[in-house]
Short mmCIF file of C-alpha atoms in Angstrom, two decimals:
data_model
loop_
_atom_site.label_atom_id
_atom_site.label_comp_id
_atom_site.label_asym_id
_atom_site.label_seq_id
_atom_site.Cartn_x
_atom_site.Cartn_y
_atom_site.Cartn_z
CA UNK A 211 182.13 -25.65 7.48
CA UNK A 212 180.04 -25.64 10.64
CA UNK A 213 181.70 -27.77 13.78
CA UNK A 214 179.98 -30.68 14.85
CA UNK A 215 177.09 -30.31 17.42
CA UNK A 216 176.74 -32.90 19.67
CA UNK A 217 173.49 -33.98 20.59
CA UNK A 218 172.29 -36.38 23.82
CA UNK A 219 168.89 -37.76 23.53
CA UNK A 220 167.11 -37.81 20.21
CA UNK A 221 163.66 -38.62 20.40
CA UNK A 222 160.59 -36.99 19.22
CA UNK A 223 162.03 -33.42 19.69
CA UNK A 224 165.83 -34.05 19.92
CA UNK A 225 165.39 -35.97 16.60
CA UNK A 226 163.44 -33.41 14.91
CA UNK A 227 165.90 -30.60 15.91
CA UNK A 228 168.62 -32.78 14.47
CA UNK A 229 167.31 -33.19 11.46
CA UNK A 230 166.52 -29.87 10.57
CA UNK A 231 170.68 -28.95 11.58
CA UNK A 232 171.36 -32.09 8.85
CA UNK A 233 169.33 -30.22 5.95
CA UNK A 234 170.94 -27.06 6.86
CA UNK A 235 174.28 -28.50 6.70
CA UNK A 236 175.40 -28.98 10.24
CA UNK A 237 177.12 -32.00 11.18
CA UNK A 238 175.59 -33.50 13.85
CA UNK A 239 176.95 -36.50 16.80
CA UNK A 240 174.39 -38.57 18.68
CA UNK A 241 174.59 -39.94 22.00
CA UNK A 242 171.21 -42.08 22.69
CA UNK A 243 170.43 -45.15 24.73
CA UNK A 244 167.90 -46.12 22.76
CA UNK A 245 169.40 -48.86 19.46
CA UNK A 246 166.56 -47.84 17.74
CA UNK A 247 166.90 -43.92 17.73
CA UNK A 248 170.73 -44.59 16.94
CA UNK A 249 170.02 -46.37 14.33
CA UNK A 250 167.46 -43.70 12.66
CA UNK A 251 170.24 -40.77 13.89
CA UNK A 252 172.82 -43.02 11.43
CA UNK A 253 170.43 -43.41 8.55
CA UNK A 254 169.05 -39.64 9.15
CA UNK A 255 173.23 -38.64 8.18
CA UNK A 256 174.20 -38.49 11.78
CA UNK A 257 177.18 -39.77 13.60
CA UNK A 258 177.03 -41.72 16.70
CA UNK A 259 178.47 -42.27 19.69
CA UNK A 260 178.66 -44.83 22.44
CA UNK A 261 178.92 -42.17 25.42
CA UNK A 262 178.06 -38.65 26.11
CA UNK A 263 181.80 -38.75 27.62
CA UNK A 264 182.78 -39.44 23.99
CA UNK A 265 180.48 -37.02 22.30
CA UNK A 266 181.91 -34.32 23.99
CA UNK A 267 185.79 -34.57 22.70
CA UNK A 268 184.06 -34.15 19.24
CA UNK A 269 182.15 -30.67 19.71
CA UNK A 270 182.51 -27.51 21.34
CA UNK A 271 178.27 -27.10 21.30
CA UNK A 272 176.69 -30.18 23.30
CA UNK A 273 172.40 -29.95 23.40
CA UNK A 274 171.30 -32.05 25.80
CA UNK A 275 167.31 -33.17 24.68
CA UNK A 276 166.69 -35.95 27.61
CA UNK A 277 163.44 -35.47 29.63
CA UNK A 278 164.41 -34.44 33.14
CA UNK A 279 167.21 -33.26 35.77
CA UNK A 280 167.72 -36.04 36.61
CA UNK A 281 168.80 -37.41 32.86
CA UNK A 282 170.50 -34.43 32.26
CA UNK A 283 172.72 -34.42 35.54
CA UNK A 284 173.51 -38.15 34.86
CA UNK A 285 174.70 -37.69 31.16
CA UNK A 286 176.58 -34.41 32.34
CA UNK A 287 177.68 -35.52 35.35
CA UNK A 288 177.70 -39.19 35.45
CA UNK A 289 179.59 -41.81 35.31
CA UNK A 290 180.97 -41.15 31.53
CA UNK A 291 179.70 -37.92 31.94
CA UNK A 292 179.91 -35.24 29.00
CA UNK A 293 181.09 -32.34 31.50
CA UNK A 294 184.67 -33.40 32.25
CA UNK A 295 185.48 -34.06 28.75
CA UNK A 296 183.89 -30.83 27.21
CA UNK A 297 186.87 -28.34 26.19
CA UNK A 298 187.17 -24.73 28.06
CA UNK A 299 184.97 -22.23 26.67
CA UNK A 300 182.62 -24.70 25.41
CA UNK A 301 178.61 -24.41 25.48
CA UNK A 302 176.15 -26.96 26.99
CA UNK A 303 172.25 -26.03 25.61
CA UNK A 304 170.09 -27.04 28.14
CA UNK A 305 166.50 -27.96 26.06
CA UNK A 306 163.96 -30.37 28.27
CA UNK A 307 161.68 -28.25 30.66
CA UNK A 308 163.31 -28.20 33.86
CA UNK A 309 162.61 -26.51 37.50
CA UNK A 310 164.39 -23.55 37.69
CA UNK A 311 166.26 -24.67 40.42
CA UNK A 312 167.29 -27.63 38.60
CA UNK A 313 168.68 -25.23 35.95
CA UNK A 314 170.45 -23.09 37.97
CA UNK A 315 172.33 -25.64 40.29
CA UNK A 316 173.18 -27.31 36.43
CA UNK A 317 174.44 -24.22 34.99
CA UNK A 318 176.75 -23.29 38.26
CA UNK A 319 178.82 -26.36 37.45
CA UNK A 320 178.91 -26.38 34.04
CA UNK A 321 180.56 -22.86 35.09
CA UNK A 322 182.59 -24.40 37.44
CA UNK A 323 184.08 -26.29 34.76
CA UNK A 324 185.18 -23.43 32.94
CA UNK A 325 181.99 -24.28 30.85
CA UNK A 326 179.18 -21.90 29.45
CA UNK A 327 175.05 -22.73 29.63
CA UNK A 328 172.20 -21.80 27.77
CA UNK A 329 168.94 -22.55 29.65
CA UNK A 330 167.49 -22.96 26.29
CA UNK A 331 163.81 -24.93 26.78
CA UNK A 332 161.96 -25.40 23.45
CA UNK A 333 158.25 -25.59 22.53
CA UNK A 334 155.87 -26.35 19.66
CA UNK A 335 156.33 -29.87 19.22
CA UNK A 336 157.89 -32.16 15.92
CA UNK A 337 157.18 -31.01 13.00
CA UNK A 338 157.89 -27.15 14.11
CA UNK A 339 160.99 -28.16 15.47
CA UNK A 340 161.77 -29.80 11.77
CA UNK A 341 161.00 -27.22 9.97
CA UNK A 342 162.88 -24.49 12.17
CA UNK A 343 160.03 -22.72 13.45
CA UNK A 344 159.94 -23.93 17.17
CA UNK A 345 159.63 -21.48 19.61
CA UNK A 346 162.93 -21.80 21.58
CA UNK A 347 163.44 -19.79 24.87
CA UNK A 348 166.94 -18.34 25.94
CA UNK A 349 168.67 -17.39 28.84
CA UNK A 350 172.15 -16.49 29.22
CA UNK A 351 174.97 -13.99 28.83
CA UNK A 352 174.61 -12.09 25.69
CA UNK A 353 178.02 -12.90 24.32
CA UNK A 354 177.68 -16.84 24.40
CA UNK A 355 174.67 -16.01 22.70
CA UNK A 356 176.43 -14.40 20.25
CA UNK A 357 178.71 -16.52 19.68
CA UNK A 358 176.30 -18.95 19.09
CA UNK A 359 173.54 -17.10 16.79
CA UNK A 360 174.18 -19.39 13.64
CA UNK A 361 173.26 -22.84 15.56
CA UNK A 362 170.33 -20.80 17.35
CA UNK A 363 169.17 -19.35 13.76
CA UNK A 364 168.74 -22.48 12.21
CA UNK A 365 166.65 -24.11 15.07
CA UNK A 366 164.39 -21.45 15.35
CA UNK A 367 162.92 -18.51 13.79
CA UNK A 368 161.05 -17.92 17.09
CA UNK A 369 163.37 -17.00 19.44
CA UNK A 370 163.19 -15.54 22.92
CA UNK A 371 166.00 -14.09 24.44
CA UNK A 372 164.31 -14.02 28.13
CA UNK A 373 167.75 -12.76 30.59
CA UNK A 374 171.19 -13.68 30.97
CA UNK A 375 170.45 -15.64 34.24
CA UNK A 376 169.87 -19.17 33.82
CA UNK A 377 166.60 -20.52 35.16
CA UNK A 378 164.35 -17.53 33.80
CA UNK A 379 164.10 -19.17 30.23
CA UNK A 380 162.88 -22.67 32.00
CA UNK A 381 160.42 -20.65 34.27
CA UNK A 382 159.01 -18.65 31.12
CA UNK A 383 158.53 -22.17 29.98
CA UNK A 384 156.84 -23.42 33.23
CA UNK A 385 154.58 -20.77 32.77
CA UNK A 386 153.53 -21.64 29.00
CA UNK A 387 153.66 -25.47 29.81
CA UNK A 388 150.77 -25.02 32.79
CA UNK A 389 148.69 -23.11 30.21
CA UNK A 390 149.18 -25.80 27.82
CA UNK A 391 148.04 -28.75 30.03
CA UNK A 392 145.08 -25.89 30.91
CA UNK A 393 143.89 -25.92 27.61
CA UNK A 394 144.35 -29.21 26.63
CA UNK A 395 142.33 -30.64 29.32
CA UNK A 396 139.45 -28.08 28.83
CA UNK A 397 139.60 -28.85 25.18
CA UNK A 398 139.36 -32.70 25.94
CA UNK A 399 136.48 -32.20 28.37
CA UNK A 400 134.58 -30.06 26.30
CA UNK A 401 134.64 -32.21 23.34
CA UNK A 402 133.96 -35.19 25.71
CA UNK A 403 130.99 -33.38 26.83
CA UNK A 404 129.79 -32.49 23.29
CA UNK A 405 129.73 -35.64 22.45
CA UNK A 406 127.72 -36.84 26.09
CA UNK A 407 125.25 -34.15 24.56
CA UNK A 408 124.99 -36.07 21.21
CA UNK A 409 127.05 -33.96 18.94
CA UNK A 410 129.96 -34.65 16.40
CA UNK A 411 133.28 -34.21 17.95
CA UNK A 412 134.79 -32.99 14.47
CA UNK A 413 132.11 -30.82 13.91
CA UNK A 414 132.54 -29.09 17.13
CA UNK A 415 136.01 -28.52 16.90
CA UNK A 416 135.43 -26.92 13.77
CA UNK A 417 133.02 -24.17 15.29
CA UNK A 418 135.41 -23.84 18.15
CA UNK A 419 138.98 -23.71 15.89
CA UNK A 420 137.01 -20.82 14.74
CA UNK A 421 135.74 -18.96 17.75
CA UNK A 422 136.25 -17.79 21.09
CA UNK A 423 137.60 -21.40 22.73
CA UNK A 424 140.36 -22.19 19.60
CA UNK A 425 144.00 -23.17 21.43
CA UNK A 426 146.12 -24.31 19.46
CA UNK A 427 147.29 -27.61 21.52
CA UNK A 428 143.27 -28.22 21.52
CA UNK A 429 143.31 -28.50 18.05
CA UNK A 430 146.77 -30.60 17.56
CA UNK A 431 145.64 -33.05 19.41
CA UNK A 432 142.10 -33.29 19.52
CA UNK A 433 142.05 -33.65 15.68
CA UNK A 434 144.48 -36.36 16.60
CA UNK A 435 142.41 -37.95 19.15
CA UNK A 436 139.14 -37.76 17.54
CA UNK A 437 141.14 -40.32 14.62
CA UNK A 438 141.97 -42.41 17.01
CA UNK A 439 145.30 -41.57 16.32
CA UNK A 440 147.67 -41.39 19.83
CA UNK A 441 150.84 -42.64 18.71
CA UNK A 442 152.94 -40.25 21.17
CA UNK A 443 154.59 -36.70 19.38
CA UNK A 444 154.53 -35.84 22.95
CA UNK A 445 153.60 -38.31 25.58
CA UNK A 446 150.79 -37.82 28.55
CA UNK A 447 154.44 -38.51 31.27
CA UNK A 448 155.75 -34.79 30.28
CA UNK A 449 153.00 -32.79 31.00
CA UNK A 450 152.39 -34.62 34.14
CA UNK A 451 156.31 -33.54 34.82
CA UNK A 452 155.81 -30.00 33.68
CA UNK A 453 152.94 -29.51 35.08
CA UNK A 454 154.14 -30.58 38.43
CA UNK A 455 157.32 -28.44 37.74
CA UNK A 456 155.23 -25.09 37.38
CA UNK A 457 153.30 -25.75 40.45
CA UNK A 458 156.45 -26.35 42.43
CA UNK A 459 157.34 -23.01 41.30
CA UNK A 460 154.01 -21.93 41.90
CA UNK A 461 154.22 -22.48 45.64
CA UNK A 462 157.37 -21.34 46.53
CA UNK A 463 156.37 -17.99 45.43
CA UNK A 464 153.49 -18.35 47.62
CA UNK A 465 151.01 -18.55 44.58
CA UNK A 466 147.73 -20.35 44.56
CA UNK A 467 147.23 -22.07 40.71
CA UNK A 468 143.64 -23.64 41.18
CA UNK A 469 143.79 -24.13 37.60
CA UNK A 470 146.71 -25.53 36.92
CA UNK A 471 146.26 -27.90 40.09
CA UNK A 472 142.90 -29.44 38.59
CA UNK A 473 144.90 -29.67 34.80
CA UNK A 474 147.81 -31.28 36.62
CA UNK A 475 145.58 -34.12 38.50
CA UNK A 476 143.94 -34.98 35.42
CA UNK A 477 147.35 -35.78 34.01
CA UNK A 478 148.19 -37.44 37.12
CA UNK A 479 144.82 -39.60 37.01
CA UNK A 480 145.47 -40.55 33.08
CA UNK A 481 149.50 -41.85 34.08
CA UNK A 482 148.08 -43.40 36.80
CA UNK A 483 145.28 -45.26 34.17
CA UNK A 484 148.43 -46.86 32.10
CA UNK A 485 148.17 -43.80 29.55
CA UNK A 486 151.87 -42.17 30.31
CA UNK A 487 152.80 -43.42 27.45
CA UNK A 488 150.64 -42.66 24.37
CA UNK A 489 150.09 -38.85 23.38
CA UNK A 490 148.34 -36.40 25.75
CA UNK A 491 145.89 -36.21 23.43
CA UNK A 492 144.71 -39.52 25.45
CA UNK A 493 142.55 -37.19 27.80
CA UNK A 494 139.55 -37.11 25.17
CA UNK A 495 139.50 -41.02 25.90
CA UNK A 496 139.72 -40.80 29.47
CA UNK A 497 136.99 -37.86 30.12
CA UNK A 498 134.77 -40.13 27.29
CA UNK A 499 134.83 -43.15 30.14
#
């Protein structure tokens, strides 16, 4: 029998990740604010409960899924913080995209505590993360790896074991997520101007899924867009935040991203426009204006 892993925040990817540890047979605790995503986590097979200082008595492997530092220092930290109450030797997996900084100044305390981390940011959205096949970047000391290749095995079959120092794993994933705003907005501007020029968005994206401009995030949510369909699997707020993040990074290493700075105002601009909220395939809409 597998120990119970303890999971804090279970939304789009948090909830995906713990379903796919409920069909492999992993018993799973949830600590969400959110009545409605406890209430899916308890019909999904999960257990609940009411604190992440309460989660922790009940599992030696705590993933924390919330969206930023400041979320994750706050249910580690906080009041009724997880930290305290984790026993010795256990392991805190650290999954939203966070500055590197961020990650390291985490992971010193968790240490501190007599605590191990695993700066262990994920990518690839929902359903990959359902079916096991997320990508799932990892840094840490090769032993608490180890130790915990069964949990990592089941969420992923694309793993990246990036260093043992915390904070590499989140700027490997920096480095993807300002590519992925890249594309997407060039995919959304593209198709905004085929259509300016009187062509069929679908039929468009067809030629290009099959030639030289195909991304894959184009495609995911373009086809998404051009239905009409942005009910959020990963809303426009994030890459605004990770995109932010990675030119943070940028600049303290002295490093001009002209790319990346034009991808991250046009997430900027659509947050600011009300659309933080619905998916980030939402920037077909706001290049159509």
């Amino acid at each position: 029998m597998n120990k119970t892993v303890g999971l804090i925040g279970a939304g789009n990817m948090g909830s995906a990740m713990m379903q796919r540890l409920l069909d492999q047979g992993w018993a799973v605790a949830v600590c969400d604010i959110d009545p409605a995503v406890q209430r899916r986590a308890l019909a999904e097979g999960a257990t609940l409960a009411d604190s992440p200082a309460s989660l922790a008595v009940r599992c030696e492997s705590l993933m924390v899924a919330v969206v930023d530092a400041a979320q994750a220092e706050q249910v580690l930290f906080g009041d009724q913080g997880a930290a305290e109450q984790l026993s010795k030797g256990s392991t805190v997996l650290l999954c939203p995209t966070l500055g590197p900084d961020q990650v390291e100044a985490i992971a010193a305390r968790l240490v501190a505590l007599g605590l191990h981390c695993i700066d262990s940011p994920t990518s690839g959205g929902p359903a990959r993360a359902r079916a096991g096949e997320m990508s799932l970047m990892l840094a840490a000391p090769a032993a608490v790896l180890a130790q915990h290749e069964a949990l990592l095995g089941v969420l992923s079959s694309k793993r990246f074991v990036i260093s043992e120092r915390p904070g590499d794993a989140a700027r490997t994933k920096l480095v993807n997520n300002l590519l992925a705003a890249i594309n997407l907005a060039g995919a959304a501007e593209v198709l905004a101007l085929a259509e300016r020029l009187g062509l069929d968005g679908g039929q468009t994206l067809d030629v290009i899924e099959q030639s030289s401009g195909q991304s894959w995030i184009g495609s995911d949510r373009m086809r998404r867009a051009l239905a009409g369909d942005l009910v959020p699997r990963a809303h426009t707020s994030l890459l605004r935040k990770d995109s932010a993040l990675a030119l943070r990074a940028a600049q303290l290493q002295g490093f001009d991203a002209p790319l990346g700075a034009q991808a991250a105002a046009l997430f900027e601009r659509a947050c600011q426009e009300g659309l933080a909220g619905l998916d980030d395939g939402c920037l077909l809409g706001l290049l159509r204006r």
